[in-house]
Amino acid sequence: MFSAKMAARLLPGLLCAASGAHADRTPPTGSLQTVEVVGHYENGVGTSDAASAGTVTAKLLENRPALRPGEVLEFVPGVIVTQHSGDGKANQYFLRGFNLDHGTDFATSIAGMPVNMRSHAHGQGYTDLNFLIPELVERIDYKKGPYYAELGDFANAGAAQIGLFNVLPRGVASLSVGEHQFTRALLADSAELASGSLLYTVELSRNNGPWDEPENFHKSNGVVRYSDGNKSNGFSITGMAYSARWDSTDQIPERAVAEGSIDRFGSLDPSDGGTTHRYSVSFEGAQTDQDGRSDVVLYAVKSDLKLFSNFTYFLDNPIDGDQFEQAEQRQLYGFNTSHTWFGEWLGRKSDTSVGVEGRYDRLSPVALHATGQRERLATTRRDAVKEGSAGIYLSNTTHWSDWLRSVLGARFDAYHFDVNSNIDENSGTENDSITSPKLSIILGPWAQTEFFINYGEGFHSNDARGTTQHVTARDNEPTEPVTPLVKARGAEIGARTEIIPGLQSSIALWQLKLDSELVFVGDAGDTEPTRASKRYGLEWNNHYIANDWLLLDLDFSASHARFNGNDPGGNYIPGAVDKIASFGIGIADLGPWFAEFQLRYFGPRPLIEDDSVRSKSTTLAYLRGGYRLTGDLKATVDIFNLFDREVSDIDYYYTSRLQGEPATGVDDRHFHPVEPRTVRLSLTYNY
């Protein structure tokens, strides 16, 4: 059995507090027990420290259809997940007025391992969730804003901590088929082994998609997880292996479709695509008693990526085209170890947590090459990067009365960057550190309603290559290194209520300021500086249990995002979505029948700083219908884009050049279409 002494032997002197560590403790006098609503949510009054935080359980994930694995994050209210390339590439994410690109300000972890990749070949914070098997997800704990001491890099807009089952409720054998030669086979089960349990899963899938150039997406995925004990007193060891290859149809210019040279699902460079592999092993352990709780997470990841893209076609190279390859080989190691003391302070119930975490990324190499038909023509830059960080945090939760509690915290993070570049001027080392205070005040409950006041400072790291860069990679022009760690300041007031029987409702008003939105642009091999920014908005989330077979969801968020100052070029932030809404109806166990309907909307957004060019809005509907043939066997039909809307997954506005156009190119909208109405059939056997 794992113990605090074992943690001390593994990591001497490193004791830290994990998020929600006190949740397994018997609640202090005057607090509320955790509320579970028909197995779908744990978002009742008394379960979190902010109106915008909550938990989704496996029951809801099981019932809702998803086109891609990354769409599990859409269970986080206000999050939109899209794609602008092939299915093997990380998704695009939107939340709280951010176009998060592939994950810049939303921190995601699976089984304690961070998914966001620092100094990534394609972009800072790259979050590829294609290795996730949704059937293994036990819960998703989500938090928004920089108010939590246990959350560090990339968590400014929010964070999702995805937990896996130790033991599956039942074994699963599933086969899915669909249009465009989609197939997916899954086998997952748990078995007793020694004093614990062994969970094993194999997933194989392929898909051509609706594209004129078949995607030829092939994925192989496997998970083995051994556990002993439970989440509060026990441990688990998880091994994962994932491999994928694909040909991609990236975003295309509107003018090419209007001219008839390609249709909506056409490609201007059929040789785009990629390959990727990911292998990991991780350890999670916990011990809880009446005096406190200890947690430890250890992980090691090895991954590689080759990604071929062409977004400007013939603008830079009118002969061979503008295709480029982004490639990296990564080793990642880290830990997060914890301890929380249950006790009293000034005569009040009080929990005090201390945490230490560390992470080391080694990329050898991370590179950008000019290519044609996936053949390398030139090297734009090639770097060996070593990036290490350490963080320590402190948090105290005190129950001052039966209607007032406070959470006071702070964290300190230090980073070291070491870059060895093929461009001598861009080699070097850099160090930076940052301190982030946190404060939450929770009032209530009164009439099954509680109120929240939250403030916190956070940060995101910039790409290591940008911190030592003195000349641009393509043009060899002088440039200044970027600030390694960029501070954010956020605040929120909110309320959560269950005053109406069966309804959980929360509302939050939030604000977030960033000192800079500097990002490393992997497509160019350079850092793109942007100004400080300010965002604010409103979120309203509702979960209603109408009866024992009907569940209704309604979520709405509105945000306002602007750069600071008054630049003549405009102050709008490109890609910042101002309105997001979703509506869902779930029907469970209505005799042998079950069904789920989901409608999501994300509104128009500026594509350039002066707001003279905007995207259109996108509204999509998903439908799942199912029938239990026996107690163990069920059949489901999933329909994506139910109303066959011709809308975009994502839009950009920039300069590109088609063959025969002026050498300076043409400014145009570029879009990636939503897949047309798609039907998939599944047969699932539980044993």
XYZ file of C-alpha atoms in Angstrom:
687
model
C 0.000 0.000 0.000
C 1.221 3.482 -0.856
C 2.008 5.701 2.114
C 3.260 9.158 2.954
C 6.542 7.576 4.072
C 6.881 5.938 0.680
C 6.341 9.336 -0.992
C 9.004 10.817 1.220
C 11.438 8.075 0.195
C 10.632 8.541 -3.482
C 10.883 12.318 -3.409
C 12.626 13.482 -0.281
C 11.279 16.655 1.138
C 8.655 17.093 -1.591
C 5.188 17.103 -0.107
C 2.437 18.925 -1.937
C -1.304 19.324 -2.044
C -3.378 18.148 -4.923
C -6.521 19.933 -6.004
C -9.494 18.905 -3.929
C -7.414 16.742 -1.613
C -9.752 17.528 1.256
C -12.729 16.221 -0.721
C -12.227 12.745 0.723
C -12.300 14.025 4.279
C -15.474 13.977 6.308
C -16.853 17.506 5.800
C -16.441 19.900 8.717
C -19.430 20.918 10.766
C -21.627 23.269 8.791
C -20.388 22.191 5.343
C -22.446 20.277 2.804
C -21.999 16.729 1.597
C -21.054 16.194 -2.055
C -24.164 15.929 -4.208
C -24.396 13.462 -7.103
C -27.221 13.984 -9.571
C -28.239 10.688 -11.241
C -24.590 9.868 -11.856
C -24.026 12.669 -14.398
C -22.740 15.639 -12.412
C -21.180 16.465 -9.069
C -21.877 20.178 -9.305
C -24.236 20.713 -6.403
C -24.075 23.347 -3.692
C -21.031 22.788 -1.474
C -18.901 20.903 -4.016
C -16.507 23.593 -5.313
C -14.815 26.898 -4.573
C -16.111 28.803 -7.640
C -19.330 28.994 -9.604
C -17.432 28.083 -12.781
C -15.954 24.824 -11.431
C -17.530 21.397 -11.555
C -17.317 17.723 -12.380
C -18.717 15.552 -15.159
C -18.956 11.806 -14.539
C -18.658 8.803 -16.830
C -22.428 8.355 -17.058
C -22.827 11.524 -19.110
C -19.822 10.753 -21.309
C -21.285 7.343 -22.070
C -24.550 8.800 -23.351
C -23.376 11.704 -25.507
C -22.019 11.211 -29.068
C -18.605 12.619 -29.993
C -17.131 12.963 -33.470
C -13.536 13.081 -32.163
C -11.873 12.130 -28.832
C -10.973 15.777 -28.111
C -14.662 16.654 -27.944
C -14.779 15.262 -24.411
C -13.654 18.776 -23.427
C -16.995 20.120 -24.678
C -18.459 18.651 -21.499
C -16.786 21.671 -19.872
C -19.443 24.388 -20.197
C -18.388 27.116 -22.611
C -15.687 25.089 -24.391
C -15.860 24.590 -28.164
C -13.653 22.001 -29.882
C -13.016 22.160 -33.648
C -10.474 21.010 -36.222
C -8.707 22.727 -39.111
C -6.648 19.806 -40.356
C -6.504 16.001 -40.234
C -7.882 13.862 -37.418
C -4.384 13.049 -36.166
C -3.622 16.674 -35.356
C -4.522 18.393 -32.068
C -7.885 20.143 -32.042
C -8.604 23.868 -31.871
C -10.161 25.049 -28.598
C -12.262 28.113 -27.730
C -13.181 29.398 -24.251
C -13.792 32.724 -22.493
C -12.970 34.957 -25.448
C -9.869 32.951 -26.356
C -9.019 31.243 -29.571
C -6.848 28.874 -27.566
C -5.275 27.555 -30.787
C -4.159 24.068 -29.745
C -4.170 24.769 -25.988
C -2.187 27.899 -25.082
C -4.226 28.933 -22.006
C -6.221 25.831 -21.113
C -4.346 23.233 -19.061
C -5.347 19.613 -19.616
C -4.132 16.535 -17.743
C -4.930 12.824 -18.019
C -4.256 10.498 -15.090
C -2.171 13.292 -13.549
C 0.033 13.757 -16.643
C 0.061 17.180 -18.334
C -1.028 17.035 -21.980
C 0.001 20.589 -22.990
C 3.395 20.510 -24.698
C 5.889 23.309 -24.125
C 8.051 24.619 -26.985
C 6.168 22.396 -29.391
C 6.993 22.212 -33.097
C 3.493 23.349 -34.088
C 2.654 25.748 -31.271
C 3.038 26.507 -27.591
C 0.774 24.442 -25.357
C -0.088 21.913 -28.093
C -2.786 19.626 -26.628
C -3.293 16.433 -28.614
C -6.066 14.320 -27.068
C -6.313 11.763 -29.858
C -4.708 9.135 -27.601
C -7.620 9.420 -25.147
C -10.124 6.543 -25.088
C -13.431 8.067 -23.877
C -14.721 4.779 -22.444
C -11.909 4.864 -19.866
C -12.777 8.331 -18.511
C -14.246 8.138 -15.022
C -14.617 11.890 -14.459
C -13.610 15.320 -15.695
C -12.909 17.938 -13.028
C -12.934 21.393 -14.613
C -11.988 24.799 -13.276
C -11.853 28.181 -14.963
C -9.696 31.177 -14.197
C -6.321 31.466 -12.416
C -7.760 31.089 -8.898
C -6.272 27.733 -7.880
C -2.873 27.324 -6.252
C -2.412 23.773 -7.539
C -2.733 24.885 -11.197
C 0.218 26.557 -12.902
C 1.269 26.888 -16.536
C -1.423 27.292 -19.235
C -4.364 27.445 -16.770
C -5.333 31.115 -17.228
C -8.626 30.460 -19.021
C -9.214 27.153 -17.316
C -8.172 23.569 -16.751
C -9.579 20.066 -17.120
C -8.255 17.161 -15.086
C -9.345 13.902 -16.712
C -9.395 10.901 -14.378
C -9.447 7.277 -15.567
C -11.202 4.235 -14.158
C -9.171 1.900 -11.997
C -11.731 -0.825 -12.585
C -14.318 -0.738 -15.364
C -17.917 -1.297 -14.212
C -18.197 -3.952 -16.943
C -16.088 -5.175 -19.821
C -16.701 -3.515 -23.201
C -16.480 -4.932 -26.719
C -17.582 -2.428 -29.351
C -17.597 -2.181 -33.131
C -18.533 1.016 -34.975
C -18.904 1.601 -38.705
C -19.900 4.688 -40.633
C -19.748 6.684 -43.803
C -16.440 7.458 -45.504
C -15.050 4.056 -44.519
C -15.045 4.861 -40.811
C -14.427 1.859 -38.584
C -13.555 1.577 -34.898
C -13.039 -1.516 -32.780
C -12.618 -1.393 -28.996
C -11.974 -4.064 -26.392
C -11.668 -3.074 -22.720
C -11.944 -5.048 -19.501
C -10.686 -5.356 -15.941
C -9.483 -8.469 -14.152
C -8.271 -9.242 -10.646
C -4.509 -9.640 -10.439
C -2.632 -10.342 -7.195
C -4.150 -7.989 -4.603
C -5.279 -5.442 -7.205
C -6.920 -5.077 -10.609
C -5.580 -4.946 -14.164
C -7.429 -2.820 -16.715
C -6.527 -3.346 -20.358
C -7.787 -1.677 -23.532
C -7.084 -1.920 -27.257
C -8.519 0.513 -29.811
C -8.124 0.423 -33.603
C -9.751 2.883 -35.992
C -9.563 4.272 -39.491
C -11.387 7.003 -41.402
C -11.250 8.629 -44.834
C -13.543 11.527 -43.994
C -15.659 13.425 -46.539
C -12.617 14.962 -48.201
C -11.955 14.785 -51.953
C -8.497 13.517 -51.035
C -9.116 10.578 -48.651
C -7.701 11.163 -45.196
C -6.330 7.631 -44.813
C -6.380 8.114 -41.038
C -5.203 5.056 -39.123
C -4.949 4.921 -35.334
C -3.695 2.245 -32.950
C -4.149 2.766 -29.233
C -3.578 0.738 -26.095
C -3.797 1.242 -22.322
C -2.764 -1.036 -19.453
C -3.493 0.126 -15.895
C -2.783 -1.776 -12.683
C -4.307 -0.518 -9.445
C -4.527 -1.543 -5.826
C -6.837 0.077 -3.302
C -8.972 3.071 -4.193
C -8.566 6.743 -5.089
C -8.111 7.752 -1.436
C -5.886 4.901 -0.275
C -4.089 3.082 -3.040
C -2.075 3.434 -6.201
C -2.228 2.888 -9.944
C 0.392 2.410 -12.655
C -0.641 3.256 -16.224
C 1.061 2.481 -19.503
C -0.161 4.034 -22.770
C 0.869 3.574 -26.394
C -0.575 5.497 -29.360
C 0.280 5.710 -33.044
C -1.421 7.540 -35.926
C -0.852 8.539 -39.531
C -3.022 10.617 -41.846
C -3.328 12.757 -44.969
C -4.972 16.083 -44.227
C -7.137 18.608 -45.984
C -6.231 21.895 -44.324
C -8.116 25.193 -44.513
C -8.754 26.502 -48.031
C -9.380 30.021 -49.461
C -12.951 31.041 -50.202
C -11.958 32.361 -53.641
C -10.792 28.933 -54.775
C -14.233 27.482 -53.994
C -16.043 30.449 -55.564
C -13.977 30.086 -58.747
C -14.740 26.387 -58.912
C -11.129 25.203 -58.877
C -11.983 23.057 -55.805
C -15.158 22.338 -53.863
C -15.777 22.759 -50.123
C -14.036 19.497 -49.334
C -11.160 19.925 -51.748
C -7.447 20.355 -51.104
C -4.780 22.589 -52.644
C -1.942 20.350 -51.457
C -2.889 16.664 -51.212
C 0.521 15.810 -49.758
C -0.285 17.513 -46.414
C -0.597 15.179 -43.426
C 1.455 13.684 -40.661
C 2.504 10.886 -38.353
C 2.725 10.817 -34.575
C 3.517 8.433 -31.729
C 3.129 8.745 -27.973
C 4.274 6.350 -25.236
C 3.910 7.004 -21.517
C 4.067 5.436 -18.077
C 2.690 7.073 -14.954
C 2.182 6.395 -11.264
C -0.590 7.819 -9.059
C -0.697 7.138 -5.343
C -2.655 8.427 -2.348
C -3.045 7.806 1.371
C -5.780 9.363 3.482
C -6.478 9.168 7.200
C -8.172 11.354 9.792
C -5.146 13.659 9.998
C -4.487 14.310 6.328
C -3.862 13.114 2.806
C -0.722 12.506 0.733
C -0.650 12.309 -3.065
C 2.072 11.678 -5.588
C 2.115 11.550 -9.391
C 5.160 10.493 -11.421
C 5.222 10.353 -15.208
C 7.436 9.849 -18.230
C 6.407 10.490 -21.840
C 8.149 9.886 -25.141
C 6.572 11.322 -28.270
C 7.334 12.362 -31.818
C 5.548 14.242 -34.576
C 6.002 14.971 -38.259
C 3.419 17.441 -39.529
C 3.250 18.648 -43.154
C 1.136 21.747 -43.871
C 0.654 24.345 -46.605
C -1.447 27.366 -45.697
C -0.217 29.953 -48.249
C 0.234 27.590 -51.251
C 2.598 29.452 -53.653
C 3.214 32.771 -51.888
C 6.802 32.188 -50.716
C 7.911 29.549 -53.210
C 6.099 29.862 -56.574
C 7.885 26.792 -57.947
C 7.741 24.092 -55.273
C 4.963 25.557 -53.128
C 4.941 26.661 -49.487
C 4.586 23.328 -47.742
C 6.589 23.002 -44.538
C 7.351 20.248 -42.087
C 7.212 20.713 -38.316
C 9.029 17.881 -36.591
C 10.027 17.056 -33.047
C 11.195 14.222 -30.836
C 10.401 14.729 -27.158
C 11.144 13.190 -23.808
C 9.113 14.499 -20.894
C 9.534 13.683 -17.201
C 7.769 15.087 -14.177
C 6.217 14.720 -10.744
C 3.549 16.320 -8.595
C 3.602 15.240 -4.963
C 1.283 16.455 -2.233
C 0.222 16.619 1.384
C -2.809 18.168 3.072
C -3.214 18.471 6.839
C -6.745 18.293 8.274
C -7.040 20.276 11.463
C -7.999 23.570 13.068
C -6.727 27.124 12.911
C -7.862 29.807 15.345
C -10.434 27.340 16.574
C -11.929 26.841 13.121
C -11.961 23.802 10.860
C -9.034 24.258 8.510
C -7.131 22.296 5.848
C -3.603 23.363 4.879
C -1.907 22.074 1.738
C 1.655 22.332 0.508
C 2.706 21.196 -2.945
C 5.814 20.795 -5.055
C 5.934 19.849 -8.716
C 8.598 19.585 -11.375
C 8.798 19.001 -15.110
C 11.598 18.542 -17.627
C 11.139 18.602 -21.428
C 13.940 17.566 -23.738
C 13.463 18.088 -27.476
C 16.161 16.735 -29.733
C 15.452 18.081 -32.201
C 12.504 20.438 -32.746
C 12.670 21.683 -36.327
C 10.997 23.563 -39.147
C 11.778 22.570 -42.740
C 10.615 23.834 -46.131
C 9.231 20.877 -48.075
C 7.573 19.905 -51.327
C 5.455 16.760 -51.501
C 6.881 15.876 -48.034
C 10.451 16.046 -49.354
C 12.760 18.407 -47.439
C 14.034 21.320 -49.504
C 15.632 23.508 -46.808
C 15.888 23.891 -43.038
C 14.366 27.073 -41.616
C 15.580 26.286 -38.120
C 16.599 23.255 -36.093
C 17.013 23.403 -32.323
C 17.805 21.211 -29.362
C 15.759 22.451 -26.396
C 15.999 21.637 -22.698
C 13.286 23.213 -20.578
C 12.912 22.581 -16.859
C 10.554 24.008 -14.265
C 9.789 23.676 -10.576
C 6.803 24.983 -8.689
C 5.771 25.162 -5.050
C 2.365 26.170 -3.779
C 0.531 26.695 -0.500
C -3.209 26.699 0.098
C -5.373 27.023 3.189
C -9.126 26.433 3.405
C -10.751 27.688 6.609
C -14.415 27.333 7.580
C -15.003 30.505 9.614
C -18.662 29.656 10.187
C -21.378 27.490 8.707
C -21.898 30.157 6.003
C -18.366 31.466 5.373
C -15.176 29.815 4.202
C -12.040 31.160 2.576
C -9.347 29.664 0.375
C -6.044 31.544 0.493
C -3.129 30.383 -1.627
C 0.023 31.258 -3.496
C 2.457 29.529 -5.832
C 5.991 30.204 -7.020
C 7.314 28.881 -10.339
C 10.847 28.970 -11.735
C 11.897 28.052 -15.287
C 15.175 27.348 -17.035
C 15.474 27.440 -20.838
C 18.429 26.068 -22.795
C 18.406 26.368 -26.605
C 21.059 25.093 -28.977
C 20.108 26.389 -32.427
C 21.484 25.910 -35.927
C 21.311 29.739 -36.024
C 24.150 30.730 -33.694
C 22.575 34.027 -32.658
C 19.515 32.163 -31.377
C 21.361 29.815 -29.036
C 21.556 30.561 -25.321
C 20.022 30.097 -21.898
C 17.383 32.041 -19.998
C 15.852 31.915 -16.507
C 12.639 33.374 -15.172
C 10.353 33.046 -12.165
C 6.919 34.253 -11.157
C 4.749 34.439 -8.012
C 0.973 34.012 -8.167
C -1.328 34.838 -5.199
C -4.868 33.367 -4.985
C -7.969 34.120 -2.906
C -11.511 32.715 -2.858
C -14.369 33.538 -0.496
C -17.448 31.324 -0.383
C -20.658 32.559 1.246
C -23.645 30.422 2.146
C -25.563 28.358 1.656
C -28.810 30.201 2.168
C -31.953 28.709 0.652
C -29.782 26.106 -1.124
C -27.773 28.919 -2.729
C -24.135 29.918 -2.275
C -22.036 32.827 -3.553
C -18.385 33.070 -4.645
C -15.743 35.777 -4.898
C -12.503 34.705 -6.624
C -9.242 36.419 -7.466
C -6.003 34.995 -8.739
C -2.860 35.609 -10.710
C -1.483 33.039 -13.119
C 0.795 32.752 -16.129
C 1.652 30.939 -19.294
C 5.142 30.155 -20.476
C 6.404 31.142 -23.901
C 8.285 28.898 -26.297
C 11.892 28.406 -25.190
C 13.121 29.301 -28.689
C 11.554 32.734 -28.405
C 13.339 33.485 -25.120
C 16.804 33.301 -26.740
C 15.971 34.476 -30.261
C 17.886 37.502 -31.636
C 17.330 37.108 -35.391
C 14.267 35.892 -37.289
C 14.564 32.373 -38.635
C 13.369 33.091 -42.179
C 14.647 36.592 -42.905
C 17.632 36.847 -40.543
C 16.326 40.202 -39.309
C 17.170 41.493 -35.801
C 14.540 40.832 -33.156
C 14.218 40.931 -29.374
C 13.746 37.873 -27.132
C 10.325 37.506 -25.558
C 9.393 37.508 -21.892
C 9.597 33.849 -20.793
C 6.663 33.902 -18.358
C 3.616 36.088 -19.016
C 1.431 37.103 -16.047
C -2.358 36.981 -16.015
C -4.770 38.487 -13.472
C -8.294 37.197 -13.108
C -11.362 37.823 -10.970
C -14.834 36.342 -10.760
C -18.065 36.668 -8.812
C -20.714 34.002 -9.049
C -23.523 32.010 -7.522
C -24.783 28.442 -7.567
C -28.291 27.395 -6.578
C -30.501 24.330 -6.226
C -33.515 26.259 -4.974
C -35.654 24.759 -7.750
C -35.975 20.988 -7.198
C -33.985 19.026 -9.777
C -32.191 22.094 -11.159
C -28.530 22.934 -10.649
C -27.881 26.446 -11.924
C -24.776 28.632 -11.738
C -23.860 32.067 -13.011
C -20.465 33.787 -13.103
C -19.177 37.223 -14.084
C -15.446 37.087 -14.849
C -12.519 39.234 -15.977
C -9.036 38.286 -17.157
C -6.054 40.501 -18.018
C -2.892 39.283 -19.756
C 0.337 41.261 -19.799
C 1.004 39.994 -23.320
C -0.360 37.466 -25.769
C 3.085 36.622 -27.106
C 3.084 33.289 -28.898
C 5.712 31.341 -30.789
C 4.439 30.756 -34.347
C 5.621 27.310 -35.330
C 4.506 27.860 -38.931
C 7.116 30.610 -39.315
C 9.708 29.616 -36.745
C 9.431 33.055 -35.125
C 7.787 34.693 -32.131
C 4.827 36.901 -32.932
C 4.515 39.694 -30.360
C 1.092 40.994 -29.433
C -0.121 43.527 -26.920
C -1.550 43.214 -23.445
C -5.218 42.305 -23.420
C -8.369 42.351 -21.334
C -11.349 40.009 -21.418
C -14.563 39.895 -19.431
C -17.786 38.000 -19.722
C -20.785 36.126 -18.347
C -21.428 32.381 -18.003
C -24.757 30.754 -17.159
C -24.948 26.957 -16.763
C -27.991 24.786 -16.035
C -28.526 21.061 -15.465
C -32.121 19.977 -14.913
C -33.329 16.510 -13.899
C -36.914 16.591 -15.122
C -37.586 13.016 -13.965
C -35.760 9.705 -13.653
C -35.329 9.346 -17.431
C -35.056 12.941 -18.744
C -32.023 15.251 -18.356
C -31.835 18.781 -19.798
C -28.730 20.984 -20.179
C -28.534 24.645 -21.135
C -25.261 26.612 -21.126
C -24.593 30.133 -22.363
C -21.510 32.323 -22.296
C -20.754 35.794 -23.641
C -17.358 37.491 -23.653
C -15.694 40.734 -24.682
C -12.032 40.574 -25.716
C -9.800 43.490 -26.684
C -6.149 44.435 -26.847
C -5.187 47.278 -24.505
C -4.457 50.734 -25.841
C -5.749 52.417 -28.963
C -3.813 51.092 -31.921
C -4.722 52.575 -35.348
C -4.794 49.033 -36.692
C -7.559 48.062 -34.269
C -7.933 46.515 -30.848
C -9.972 43.397 -31.605
C -8.385 40.031 -30.849
C -8.605 37.773 -33.927
C -10.494 34.569 -33.305
C -12.060 35.676 -29.999
C -15.550 34.144 -29.894
C -18.063 36.441 -28.222
C -21.003 34.030 -27.741
C -21.211 30.292 -27.120
C -24.342 28.305 -26.316
C -25.292 24.658 -26.027
C -28.510 22.775 -25.355
C -28.947 19.095 -24.641
C -31.737 16.601 -24.061
C -30.872 13.203 -22.624
C -33.325 10.297 -22.448
C -32.089 7.330 -20.430
C -33.616 3.924 -19.823
C -37.043 4.635 -21.325
C -37.723 0.947 -21.523
C -35.064 -0.427 -23.882
C -34.695 2.963 -25.614
C -32.253 5.792 -24.916
C -31.352 8.954 -26.822
C -29.285 12.146 -26.668
C -29.674 15.392 -28.633
C -27.020 18.117 -28.515
C -27.112 21.550 -30.134
C -24.073 23.845 -29.975
C -23.568 27.383 -31.249
C -20.471 29.537 -31.431
C -20.904 33.023 -32.720
C -19.134 35.242 -35.243
C -15.712 36.573 -34.323
C -13.256 39.157 -35.667
C -10.624 37.750 -38.021
C -8.422 40.858 -38.031
C -7.699 43.583 -35.484
C -9.956 46.298 -36.949
C -12.996 43.969 -37.064
C -13.569 44.732 -40.749
C -13.567 41.010 -41.529
C -15.593 38.619 -39.388
C -16.403 34.962 -39.475
C -19.911 33.610 -39.641
C -21.503 31.775 -36.757
C -21.650 27.974 -36.581
C -24.574 25.929 -35.285
C -24.371 22.138 -35.161
C -26.616 19.368 -33.884
C -25.673 15.825 -32.860
C -28.181 13.021 -32.283
C -27.777 9.597 -30.726
C -30.499 6.975 -30.623
C -30.102 3.565 -29.056
C -31.891 0.339 -28.249
C -30.932 -2.362 -25.749
C -31.286 -5.639 -27.584
C -30.566 -7.537 -24.368
C -29.327 -6.578 -20.922
C -25.768 -6.820 -22.216
C -26.058 -5.837 -25.878
C -27.045 -2.443 -27.280
C -27.134 -0.816 -30.705
C -26.676 2.919 -31.270
C -26.969 5.286 -34.210
C -25.012 8.563 -34.061
C -25.780 11.366 -36.509
C -23.329 14.281 -36.637
C -24.282 17.600 -38.225
C -27.884 16.430 -38.095
C -29.235 19.278 -40.235
C -26.353 19.086 -42.755
C -25.296 22.699 -42.230
C -22.655 24.109 -44.607
C -20.690 26.026 -41.988
C -17.072 26.289 -40.872
C -15.158 24.563 -38.112
C -12.766 27.513 -38.165
C -12.008 30.656 -40.217
C -8.862 32.725 -40.755
C -8.030 35.830 -42.787
C -4.551 36.150 -44.275
C -2.591 36.434 -47.510
C -2.095 33.433 -49.775
C -1.323 32.853 -53.429
C -2.731 30.404 -55.932
C -0.898 29.627 -59.137
C -1.307 32.453 -61.658
C -2.118 35.103 -59.020
C 0.045 38.218 -58.355
C 3.354 37.536 -56.608
C 2.217 39.569 -53.573
C -0.719 37.222 -53.057
C -4.356 37.879 -52.212
C -5.944 38.659 -48.847
C -8.802 36.229 -48.302
C -10.839 34.249 -45.812
C -9.621 30.710 -45.347
C -11.922 28.115 -43.828
C -12.121 24.484 -42.849
C -15.638 23.144 -43.438
C -17.626 21.223 -40.894
C -18.077 17.645 -41.984
C -21.451 17.040 -43.699
C -24.172 14.949 -42.132
C -22.445 11.752 -41.042
C -24.019 8.553 -39.714
C -22.235 5.957 -37.571
C -23.608 2.676 -36.252
C -22.265 0.920 -33.150
C -22.859 -2.431 -31.527
C -21.662 -2.654 -27.912
C -21.521 -5.715 -25.699
C -20.935 -5.394 -21.953
C -19.729 -8.418 -20.051
